GROMACS .gro file of N, CA and C in nm:
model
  450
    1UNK      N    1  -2.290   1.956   0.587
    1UNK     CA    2  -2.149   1.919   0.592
    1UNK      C    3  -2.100   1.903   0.448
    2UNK      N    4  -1.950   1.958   0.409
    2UNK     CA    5  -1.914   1.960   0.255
    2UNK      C    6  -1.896   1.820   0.255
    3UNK      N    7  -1.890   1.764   0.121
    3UNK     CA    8  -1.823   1.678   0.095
    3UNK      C    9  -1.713   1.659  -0.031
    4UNK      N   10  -1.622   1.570  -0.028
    4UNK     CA   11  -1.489   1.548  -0.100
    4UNK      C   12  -1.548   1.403  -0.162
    5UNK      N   13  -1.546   1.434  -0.326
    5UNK     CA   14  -1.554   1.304  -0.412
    5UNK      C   15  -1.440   1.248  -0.406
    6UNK      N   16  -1.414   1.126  -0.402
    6UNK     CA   17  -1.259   1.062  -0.416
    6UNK      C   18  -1.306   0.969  -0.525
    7UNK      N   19  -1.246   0.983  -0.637
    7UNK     CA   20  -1.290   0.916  -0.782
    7UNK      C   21  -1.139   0.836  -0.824
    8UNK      N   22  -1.212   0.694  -0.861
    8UNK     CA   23  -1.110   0.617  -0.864
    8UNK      C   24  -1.152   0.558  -1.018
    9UNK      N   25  -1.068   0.546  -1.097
    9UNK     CA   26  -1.020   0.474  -1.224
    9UNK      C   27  -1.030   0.350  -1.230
   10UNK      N   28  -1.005   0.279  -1.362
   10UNK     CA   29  -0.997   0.215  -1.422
   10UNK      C   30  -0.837   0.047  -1.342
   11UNK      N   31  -0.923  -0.068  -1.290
   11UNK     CA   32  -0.883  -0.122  -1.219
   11UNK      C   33  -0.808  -0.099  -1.042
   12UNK      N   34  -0.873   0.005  -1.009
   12UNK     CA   35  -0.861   0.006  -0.889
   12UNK      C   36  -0.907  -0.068  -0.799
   13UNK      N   37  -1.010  -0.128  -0.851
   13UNK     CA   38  -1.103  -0.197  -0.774
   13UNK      C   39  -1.068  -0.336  -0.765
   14UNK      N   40  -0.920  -0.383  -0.824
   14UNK     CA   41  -0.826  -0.508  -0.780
   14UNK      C   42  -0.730  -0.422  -0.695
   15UNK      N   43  -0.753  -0.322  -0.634
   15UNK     CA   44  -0.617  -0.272  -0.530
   15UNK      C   45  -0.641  -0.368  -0.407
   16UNK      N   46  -0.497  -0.414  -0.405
   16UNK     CA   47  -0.433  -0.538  -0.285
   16UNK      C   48  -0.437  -0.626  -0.334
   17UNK      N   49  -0.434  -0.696  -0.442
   17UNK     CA   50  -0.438  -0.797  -0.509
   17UNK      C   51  -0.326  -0.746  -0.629
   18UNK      N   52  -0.362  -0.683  -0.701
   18UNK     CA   53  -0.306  -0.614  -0.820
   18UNK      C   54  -0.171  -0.608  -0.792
   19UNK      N   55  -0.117  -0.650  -0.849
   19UNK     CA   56   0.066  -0.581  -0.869
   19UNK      C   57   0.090  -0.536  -0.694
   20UNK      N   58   0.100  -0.654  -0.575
   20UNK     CA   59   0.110  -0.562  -0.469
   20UNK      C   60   0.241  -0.495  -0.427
   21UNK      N   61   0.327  -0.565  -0.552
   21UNK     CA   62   0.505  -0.494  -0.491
   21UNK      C   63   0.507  -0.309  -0.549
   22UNK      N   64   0.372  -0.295  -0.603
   22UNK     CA   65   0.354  -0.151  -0.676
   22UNK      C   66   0.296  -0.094  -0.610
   23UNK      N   67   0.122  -0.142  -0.533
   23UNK     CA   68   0.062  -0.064  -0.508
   23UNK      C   69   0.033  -0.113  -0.372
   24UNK      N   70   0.072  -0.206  -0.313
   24UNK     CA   71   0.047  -0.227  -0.170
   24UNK      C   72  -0.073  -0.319  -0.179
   25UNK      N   73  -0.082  -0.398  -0.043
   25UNK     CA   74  -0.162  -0.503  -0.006
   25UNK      C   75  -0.299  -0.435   0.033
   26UNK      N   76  -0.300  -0.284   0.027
   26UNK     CA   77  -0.411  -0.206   0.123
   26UNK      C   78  -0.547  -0.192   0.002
   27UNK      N   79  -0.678  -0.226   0.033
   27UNK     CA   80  -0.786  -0.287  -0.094
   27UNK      C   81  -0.836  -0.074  -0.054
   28UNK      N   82  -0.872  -0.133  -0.194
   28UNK     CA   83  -0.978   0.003  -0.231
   28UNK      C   84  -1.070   0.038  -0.122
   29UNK      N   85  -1.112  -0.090  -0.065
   29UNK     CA   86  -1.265  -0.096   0.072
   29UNK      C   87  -1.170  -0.012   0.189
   30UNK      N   88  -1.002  -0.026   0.230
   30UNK     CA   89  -0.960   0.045   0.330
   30UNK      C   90  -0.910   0.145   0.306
   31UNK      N   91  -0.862   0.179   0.157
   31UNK     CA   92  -0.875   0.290   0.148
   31UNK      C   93  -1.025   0.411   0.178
   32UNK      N   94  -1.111   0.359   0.141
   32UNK     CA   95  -1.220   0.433   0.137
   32UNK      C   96  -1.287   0.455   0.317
   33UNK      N   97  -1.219   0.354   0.378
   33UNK     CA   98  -1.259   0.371   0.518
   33UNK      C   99  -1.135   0.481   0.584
   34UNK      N  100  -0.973   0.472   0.519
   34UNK     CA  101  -0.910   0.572   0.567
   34UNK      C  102  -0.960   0.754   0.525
   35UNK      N  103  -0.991   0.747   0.408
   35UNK     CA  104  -1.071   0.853   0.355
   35UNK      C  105  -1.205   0.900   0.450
   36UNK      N  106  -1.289   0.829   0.418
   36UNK     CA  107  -1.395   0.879   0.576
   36UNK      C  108  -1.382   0.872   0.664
   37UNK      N  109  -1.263   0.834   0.693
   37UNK     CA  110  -1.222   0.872   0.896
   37UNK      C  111  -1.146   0.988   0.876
   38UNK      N  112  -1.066   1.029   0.801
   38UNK     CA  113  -0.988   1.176   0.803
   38UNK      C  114  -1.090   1.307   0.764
   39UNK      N  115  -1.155   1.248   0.677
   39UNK     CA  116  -1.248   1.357   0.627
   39UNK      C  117  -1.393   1.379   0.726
   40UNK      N  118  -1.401   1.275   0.797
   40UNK     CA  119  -1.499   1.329   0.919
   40UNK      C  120  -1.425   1.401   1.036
   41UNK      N  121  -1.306   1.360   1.089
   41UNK     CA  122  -1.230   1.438   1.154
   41UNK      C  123  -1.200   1.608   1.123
   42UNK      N  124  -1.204   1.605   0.959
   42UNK     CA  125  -1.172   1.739   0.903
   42UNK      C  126  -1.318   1.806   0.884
   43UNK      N  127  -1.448   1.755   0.905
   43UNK     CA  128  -1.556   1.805   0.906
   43UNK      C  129  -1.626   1.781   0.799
   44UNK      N  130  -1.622   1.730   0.725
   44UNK     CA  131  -1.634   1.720   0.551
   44UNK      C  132  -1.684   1.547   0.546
   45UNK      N  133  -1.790   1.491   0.473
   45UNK     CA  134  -1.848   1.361   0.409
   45UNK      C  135  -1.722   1.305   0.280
   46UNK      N  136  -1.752   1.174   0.262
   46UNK     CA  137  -1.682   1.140   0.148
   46UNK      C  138  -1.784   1.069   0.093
   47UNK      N  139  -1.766   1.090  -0.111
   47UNK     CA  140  -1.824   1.033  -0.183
   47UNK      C  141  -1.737   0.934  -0.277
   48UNK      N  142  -1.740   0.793  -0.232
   48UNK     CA  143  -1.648   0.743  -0.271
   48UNK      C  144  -1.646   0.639  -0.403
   49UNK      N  145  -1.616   0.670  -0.499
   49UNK     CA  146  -1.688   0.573  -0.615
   49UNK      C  147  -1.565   0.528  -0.706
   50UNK      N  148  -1.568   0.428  -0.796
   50UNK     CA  149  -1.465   0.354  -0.863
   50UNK      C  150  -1.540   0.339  -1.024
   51UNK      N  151  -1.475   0.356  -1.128
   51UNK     CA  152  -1.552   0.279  -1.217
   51UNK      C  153  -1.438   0.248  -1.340
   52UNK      N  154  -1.481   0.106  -1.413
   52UNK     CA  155  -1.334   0.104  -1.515
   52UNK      C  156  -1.394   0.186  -1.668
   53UNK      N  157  -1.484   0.247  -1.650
   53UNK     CA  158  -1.571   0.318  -1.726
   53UNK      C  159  -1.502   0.480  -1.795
   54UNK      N  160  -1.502   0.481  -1.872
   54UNK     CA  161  -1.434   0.677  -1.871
   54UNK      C  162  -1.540   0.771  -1.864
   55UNK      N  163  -1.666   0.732  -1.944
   55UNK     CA  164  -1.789   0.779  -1.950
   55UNK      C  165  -1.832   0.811  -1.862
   56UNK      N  166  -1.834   0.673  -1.756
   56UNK     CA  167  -1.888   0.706  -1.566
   56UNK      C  168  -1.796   0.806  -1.514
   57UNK      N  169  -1.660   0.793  -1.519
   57UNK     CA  170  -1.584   0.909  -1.479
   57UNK      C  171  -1.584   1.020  -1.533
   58UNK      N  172  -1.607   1.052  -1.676
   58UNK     CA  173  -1.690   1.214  -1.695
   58UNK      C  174  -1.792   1.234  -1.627
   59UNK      N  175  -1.923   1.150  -1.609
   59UNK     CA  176  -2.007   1.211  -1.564
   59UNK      C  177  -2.025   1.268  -1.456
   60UNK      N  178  -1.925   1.197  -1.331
   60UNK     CA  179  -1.884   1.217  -1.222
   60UNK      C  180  -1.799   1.352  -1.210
   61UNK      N  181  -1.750   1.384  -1.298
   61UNK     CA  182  -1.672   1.491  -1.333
   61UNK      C  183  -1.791   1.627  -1.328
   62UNK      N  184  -1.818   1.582  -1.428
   62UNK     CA  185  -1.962   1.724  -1.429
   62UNK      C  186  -2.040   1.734  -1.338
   63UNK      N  187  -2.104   1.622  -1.259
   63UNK     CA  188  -2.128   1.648  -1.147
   63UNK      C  189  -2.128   1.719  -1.040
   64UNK      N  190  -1.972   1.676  -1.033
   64UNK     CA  191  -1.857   1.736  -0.928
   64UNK      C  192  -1.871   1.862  -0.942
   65UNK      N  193  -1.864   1.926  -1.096
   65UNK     CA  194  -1.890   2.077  -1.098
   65UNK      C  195  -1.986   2.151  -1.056
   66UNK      N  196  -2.101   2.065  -1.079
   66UNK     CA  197  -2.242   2.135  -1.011
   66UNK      C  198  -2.267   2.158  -0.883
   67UNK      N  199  -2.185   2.019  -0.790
   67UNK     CA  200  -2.197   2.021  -0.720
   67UNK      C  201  -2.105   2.125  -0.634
   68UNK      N  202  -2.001   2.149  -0.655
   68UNK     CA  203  -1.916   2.265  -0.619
   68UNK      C  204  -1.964   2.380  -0.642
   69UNK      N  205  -1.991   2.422  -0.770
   69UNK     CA  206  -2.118   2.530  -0.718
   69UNK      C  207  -2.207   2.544  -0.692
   70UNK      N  208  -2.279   2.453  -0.626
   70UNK     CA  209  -2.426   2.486  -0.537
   70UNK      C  210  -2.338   2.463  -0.396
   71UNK      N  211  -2.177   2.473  -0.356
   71UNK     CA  212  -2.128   2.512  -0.245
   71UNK      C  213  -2.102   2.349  -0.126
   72UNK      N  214  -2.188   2.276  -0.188
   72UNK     CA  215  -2.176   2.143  -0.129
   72UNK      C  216  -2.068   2.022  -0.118
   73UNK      N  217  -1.967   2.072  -0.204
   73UNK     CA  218  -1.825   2.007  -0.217
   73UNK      C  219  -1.721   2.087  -0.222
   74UNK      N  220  -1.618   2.038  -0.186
   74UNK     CA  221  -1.486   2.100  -0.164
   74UNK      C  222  -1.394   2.095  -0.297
   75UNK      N  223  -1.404   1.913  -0.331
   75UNK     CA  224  -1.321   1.946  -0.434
   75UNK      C  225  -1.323   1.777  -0.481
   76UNK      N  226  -1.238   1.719  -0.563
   76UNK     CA  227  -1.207   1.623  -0.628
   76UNK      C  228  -1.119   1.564  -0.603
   77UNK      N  229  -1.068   1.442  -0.549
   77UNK     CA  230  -0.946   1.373  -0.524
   77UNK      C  231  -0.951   1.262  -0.647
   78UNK      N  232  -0.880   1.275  -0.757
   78UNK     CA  233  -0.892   1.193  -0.861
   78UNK      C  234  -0.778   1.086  -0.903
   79UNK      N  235  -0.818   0.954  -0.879
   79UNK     CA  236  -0.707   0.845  -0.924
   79UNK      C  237  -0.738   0.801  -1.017
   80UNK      N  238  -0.712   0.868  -1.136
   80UNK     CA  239  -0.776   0.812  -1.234
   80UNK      C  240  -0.703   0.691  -1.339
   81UNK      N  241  -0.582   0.582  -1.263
   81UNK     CA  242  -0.516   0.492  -1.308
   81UNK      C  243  -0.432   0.529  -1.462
   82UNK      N  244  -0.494   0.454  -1.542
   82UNK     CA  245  -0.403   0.484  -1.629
   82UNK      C  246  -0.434   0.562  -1.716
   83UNK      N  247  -0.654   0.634  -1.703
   83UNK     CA  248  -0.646   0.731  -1.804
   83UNK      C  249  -0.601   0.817  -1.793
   84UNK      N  250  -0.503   0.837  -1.656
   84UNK     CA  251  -0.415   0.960  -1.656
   84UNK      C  252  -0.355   1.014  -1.772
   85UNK      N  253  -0.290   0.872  -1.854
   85UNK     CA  254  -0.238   0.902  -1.931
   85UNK      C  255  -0.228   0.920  -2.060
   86UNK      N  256  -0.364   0.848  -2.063
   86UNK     CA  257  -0.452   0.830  -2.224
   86UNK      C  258  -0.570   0.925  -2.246
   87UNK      N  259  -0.632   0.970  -2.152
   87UNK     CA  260  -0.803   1.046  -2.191
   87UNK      C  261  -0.759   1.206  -2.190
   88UNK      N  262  -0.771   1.235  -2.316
   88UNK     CA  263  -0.805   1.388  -2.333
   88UNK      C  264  -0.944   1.368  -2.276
   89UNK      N  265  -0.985   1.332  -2.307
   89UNK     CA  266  -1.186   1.350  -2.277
   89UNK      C  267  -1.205   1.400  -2.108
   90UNK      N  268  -1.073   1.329  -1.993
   90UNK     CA  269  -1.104   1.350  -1.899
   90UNK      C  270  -1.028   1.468  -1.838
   91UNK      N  271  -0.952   1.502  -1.942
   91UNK     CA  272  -0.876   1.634  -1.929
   91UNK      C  273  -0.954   1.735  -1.943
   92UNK      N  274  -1.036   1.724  -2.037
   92UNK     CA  275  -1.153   1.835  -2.112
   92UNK      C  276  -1.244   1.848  -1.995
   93UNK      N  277  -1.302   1.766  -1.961
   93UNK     CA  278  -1.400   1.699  -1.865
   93UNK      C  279  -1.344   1.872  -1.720
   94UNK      N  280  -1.225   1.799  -1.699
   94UNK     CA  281  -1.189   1.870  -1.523
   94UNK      C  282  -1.143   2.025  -1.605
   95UNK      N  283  -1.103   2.009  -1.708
   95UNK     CA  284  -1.087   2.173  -1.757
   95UNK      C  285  -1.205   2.258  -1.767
   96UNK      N  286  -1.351   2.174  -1.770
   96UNK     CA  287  -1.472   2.224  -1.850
   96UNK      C  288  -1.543   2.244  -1.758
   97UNK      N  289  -1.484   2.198  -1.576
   97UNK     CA  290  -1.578   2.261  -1.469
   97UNK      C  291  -1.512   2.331  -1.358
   98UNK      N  292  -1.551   2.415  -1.301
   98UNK     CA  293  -1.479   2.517  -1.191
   98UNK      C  294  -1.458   2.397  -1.048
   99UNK      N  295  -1.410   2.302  -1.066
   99UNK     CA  296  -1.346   2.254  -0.919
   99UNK      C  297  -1.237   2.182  -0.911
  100UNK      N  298  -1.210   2.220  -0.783
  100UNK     CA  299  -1.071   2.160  -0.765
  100UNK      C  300  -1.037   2.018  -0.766
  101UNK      N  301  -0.965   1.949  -0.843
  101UNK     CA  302  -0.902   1.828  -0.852
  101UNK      C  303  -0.740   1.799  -0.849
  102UNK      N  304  -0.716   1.722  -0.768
  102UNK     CA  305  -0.625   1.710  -0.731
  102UNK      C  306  -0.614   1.527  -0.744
  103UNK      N  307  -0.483   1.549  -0.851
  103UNK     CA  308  -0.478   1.454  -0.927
  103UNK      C  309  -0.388   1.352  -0.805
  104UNK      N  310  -0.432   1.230  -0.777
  104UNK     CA  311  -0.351   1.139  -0.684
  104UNK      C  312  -0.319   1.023  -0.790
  105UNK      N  313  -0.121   0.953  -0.711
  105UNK     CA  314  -0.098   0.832  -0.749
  105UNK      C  315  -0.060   0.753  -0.661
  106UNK      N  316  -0.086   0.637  -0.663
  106UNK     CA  317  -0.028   0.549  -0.522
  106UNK      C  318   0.148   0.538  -0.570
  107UNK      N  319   0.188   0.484  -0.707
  107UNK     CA  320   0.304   0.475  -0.712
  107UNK      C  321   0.389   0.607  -0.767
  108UNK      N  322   0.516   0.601  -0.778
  108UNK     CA  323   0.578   0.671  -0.835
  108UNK      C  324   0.567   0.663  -0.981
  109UNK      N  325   0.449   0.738  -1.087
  109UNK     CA  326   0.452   0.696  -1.234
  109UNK      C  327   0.569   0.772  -1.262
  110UNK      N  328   0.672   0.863  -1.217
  110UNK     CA  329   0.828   0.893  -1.294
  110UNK      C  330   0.882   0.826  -1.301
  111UNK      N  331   0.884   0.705  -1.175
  111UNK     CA  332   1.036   0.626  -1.181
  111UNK      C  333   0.981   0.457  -1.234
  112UNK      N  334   0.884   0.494  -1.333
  112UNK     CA  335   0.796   0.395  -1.377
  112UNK      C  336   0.814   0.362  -1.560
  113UNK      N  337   0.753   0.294  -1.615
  113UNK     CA  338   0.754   0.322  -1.782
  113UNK      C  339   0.741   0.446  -1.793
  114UNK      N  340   0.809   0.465  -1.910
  114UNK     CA  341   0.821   0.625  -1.959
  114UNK      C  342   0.666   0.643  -2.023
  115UNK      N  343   0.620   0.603  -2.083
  115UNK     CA  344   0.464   0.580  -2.106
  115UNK      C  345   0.344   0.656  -2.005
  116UNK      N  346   0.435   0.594  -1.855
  116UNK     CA  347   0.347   0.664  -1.796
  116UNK      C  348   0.385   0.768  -1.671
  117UNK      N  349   0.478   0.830  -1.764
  117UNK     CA  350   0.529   0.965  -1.751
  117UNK      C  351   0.521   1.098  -1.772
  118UNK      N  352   0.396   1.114  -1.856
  118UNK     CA  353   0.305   1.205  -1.913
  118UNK      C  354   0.156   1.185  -1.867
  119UNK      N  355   0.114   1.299  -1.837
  119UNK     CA  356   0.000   1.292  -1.757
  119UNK      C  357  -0.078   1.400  -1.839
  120UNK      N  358  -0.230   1.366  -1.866
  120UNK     CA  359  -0.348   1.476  -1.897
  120UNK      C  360  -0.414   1.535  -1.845
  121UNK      N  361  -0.431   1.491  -1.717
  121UNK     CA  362  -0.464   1.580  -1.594
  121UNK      C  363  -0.378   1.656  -1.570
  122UNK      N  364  -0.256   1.660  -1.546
  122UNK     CA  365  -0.160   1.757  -1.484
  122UNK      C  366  -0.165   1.897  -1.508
  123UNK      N  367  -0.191   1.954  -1.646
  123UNK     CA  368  -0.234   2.098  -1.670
  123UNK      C  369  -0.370   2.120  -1.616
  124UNK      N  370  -0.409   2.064  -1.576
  124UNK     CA  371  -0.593   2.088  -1.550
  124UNK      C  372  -0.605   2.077  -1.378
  125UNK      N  373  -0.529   1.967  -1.301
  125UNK     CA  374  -0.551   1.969  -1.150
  125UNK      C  375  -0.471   2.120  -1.113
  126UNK      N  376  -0.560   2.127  -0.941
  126UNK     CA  377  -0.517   2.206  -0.893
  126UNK      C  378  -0.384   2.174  -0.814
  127UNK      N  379  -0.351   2.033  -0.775
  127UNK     CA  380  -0.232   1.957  -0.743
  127UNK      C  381  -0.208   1.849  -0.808
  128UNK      N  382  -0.113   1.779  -0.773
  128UNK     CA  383  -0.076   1.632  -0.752
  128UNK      C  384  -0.033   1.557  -0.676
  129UNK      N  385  -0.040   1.448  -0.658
  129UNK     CA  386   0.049   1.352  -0.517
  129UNK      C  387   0.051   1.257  -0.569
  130UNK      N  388   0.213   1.227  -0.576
  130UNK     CA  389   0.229   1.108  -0.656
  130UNK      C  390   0.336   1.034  -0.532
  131UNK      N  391   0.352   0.879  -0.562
  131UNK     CA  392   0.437   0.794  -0.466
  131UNK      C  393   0.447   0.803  -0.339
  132UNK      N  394   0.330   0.877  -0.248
  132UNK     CA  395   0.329   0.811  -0.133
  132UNK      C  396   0.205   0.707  -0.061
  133UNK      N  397   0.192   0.624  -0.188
  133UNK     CA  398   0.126   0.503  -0.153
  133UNK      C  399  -0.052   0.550  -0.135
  134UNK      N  400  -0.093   0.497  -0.057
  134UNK     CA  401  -0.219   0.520  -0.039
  134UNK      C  402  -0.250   0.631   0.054
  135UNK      N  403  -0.162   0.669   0.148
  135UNK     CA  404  -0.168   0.780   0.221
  135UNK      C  405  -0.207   0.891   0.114
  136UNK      N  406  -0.143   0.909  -0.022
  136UNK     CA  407  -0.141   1.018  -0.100
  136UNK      C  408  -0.317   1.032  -0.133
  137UNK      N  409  -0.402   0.973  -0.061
  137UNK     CA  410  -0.562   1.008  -0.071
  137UNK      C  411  -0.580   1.088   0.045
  138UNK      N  412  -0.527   1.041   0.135
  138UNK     CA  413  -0.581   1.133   0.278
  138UNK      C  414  -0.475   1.267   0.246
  139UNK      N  415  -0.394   1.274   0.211
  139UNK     CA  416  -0.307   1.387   0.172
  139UNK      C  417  -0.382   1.525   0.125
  140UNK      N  418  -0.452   1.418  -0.053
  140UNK     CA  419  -0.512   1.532  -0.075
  140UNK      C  420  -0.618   1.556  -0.039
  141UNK      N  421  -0.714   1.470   0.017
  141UNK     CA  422  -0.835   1.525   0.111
  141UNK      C  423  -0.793   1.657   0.238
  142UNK      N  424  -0.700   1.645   0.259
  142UNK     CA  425  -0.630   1.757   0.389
  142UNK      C  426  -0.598   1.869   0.308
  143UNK      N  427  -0.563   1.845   0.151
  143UNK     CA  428  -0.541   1.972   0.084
  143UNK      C  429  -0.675   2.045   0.036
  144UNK      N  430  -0.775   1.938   0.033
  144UNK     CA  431  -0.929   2.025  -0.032
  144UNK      C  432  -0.938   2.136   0.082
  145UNK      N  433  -0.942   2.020   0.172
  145UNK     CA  434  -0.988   2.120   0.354
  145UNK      C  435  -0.952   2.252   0.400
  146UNK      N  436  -0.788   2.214   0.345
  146UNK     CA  437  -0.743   2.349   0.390
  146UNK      C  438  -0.747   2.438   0.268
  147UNK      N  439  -0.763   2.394   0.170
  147UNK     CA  440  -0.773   2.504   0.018
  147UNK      C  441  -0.897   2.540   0.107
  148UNK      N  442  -1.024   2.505   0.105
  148UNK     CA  443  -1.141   2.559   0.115
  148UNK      C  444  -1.133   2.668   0.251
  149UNK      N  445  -1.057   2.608   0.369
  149UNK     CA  446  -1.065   2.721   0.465
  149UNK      C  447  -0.977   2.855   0.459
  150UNK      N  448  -0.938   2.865   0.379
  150UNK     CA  449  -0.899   2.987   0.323
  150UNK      C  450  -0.952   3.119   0.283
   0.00000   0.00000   0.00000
């Protein structure tokens, strides 16, 4: 069965607590249970990991690549908080391996600080989903699925 990494950034792991008029009362733990109930429905495992680390999130990155070509993953669902907007390294990182990432945000970062209005992923994912809350994970898990059955 494929599986879909869903890679989460730097303070996610206060989601529902954190700023909830931004990001919602819904914790990282139910996100990750809405993620493996859609993605077993869609046929596909989830690998679900968090780290406030950038290092851990490259490595996870390269991974991801290997693992996409030995055929065993679909693709990358990446929240990568705010190094969206700061890490070349993790830009280099998803530019430097053949899989699909698809960059997710829970909030709207346009109608947000202008700061974080510029994104380093954005030339490098194969999508984005920005401002529809936490749904925007199961979103792009439905987009690996159907990219791959193609």
């Amino acid at each position: 069965m494929p599986a879909i990494l869903v890679l989460n950034g730097p303070n996610l792991n206060l989601l529902g607590t954190r700023e909830p008029a931004t990001y919602g009362s819904t914790t990282l733990a139910d996100v990750e249970r809405m993620c493996t109930a859609r993605a077993g429905e869609l046929g596909c495992t989830v690998d679900f990991r968090q780290s406030n680390h950038e290092g851990v999130l490259i490595d996870a990155i390269h991974e991801a690549g290997r693992t996409f070509k030995e055929g065993a993953l679909l693709g990358v669902v990446f929240n990568a908080g705010a190094y969206t907007h700061t890490s070349i390294a993790l830009h280099d990182a998803v530019r430097s391996v053949e899989v699909p990432v698809i960059e997710v945000h829970i909030s709207n970062v346009h109608a947000r600080e202008s700061f974080r209005h510029h994104s380093w992923l954005s030339p490098v994912a194969a999508g984005i989903i920005v401002g529809f809350g936490v749904d925007g994970y199961v979103m792009a898990i439905e987009a690996l699925a159907r990219r791959a059955s193609r």
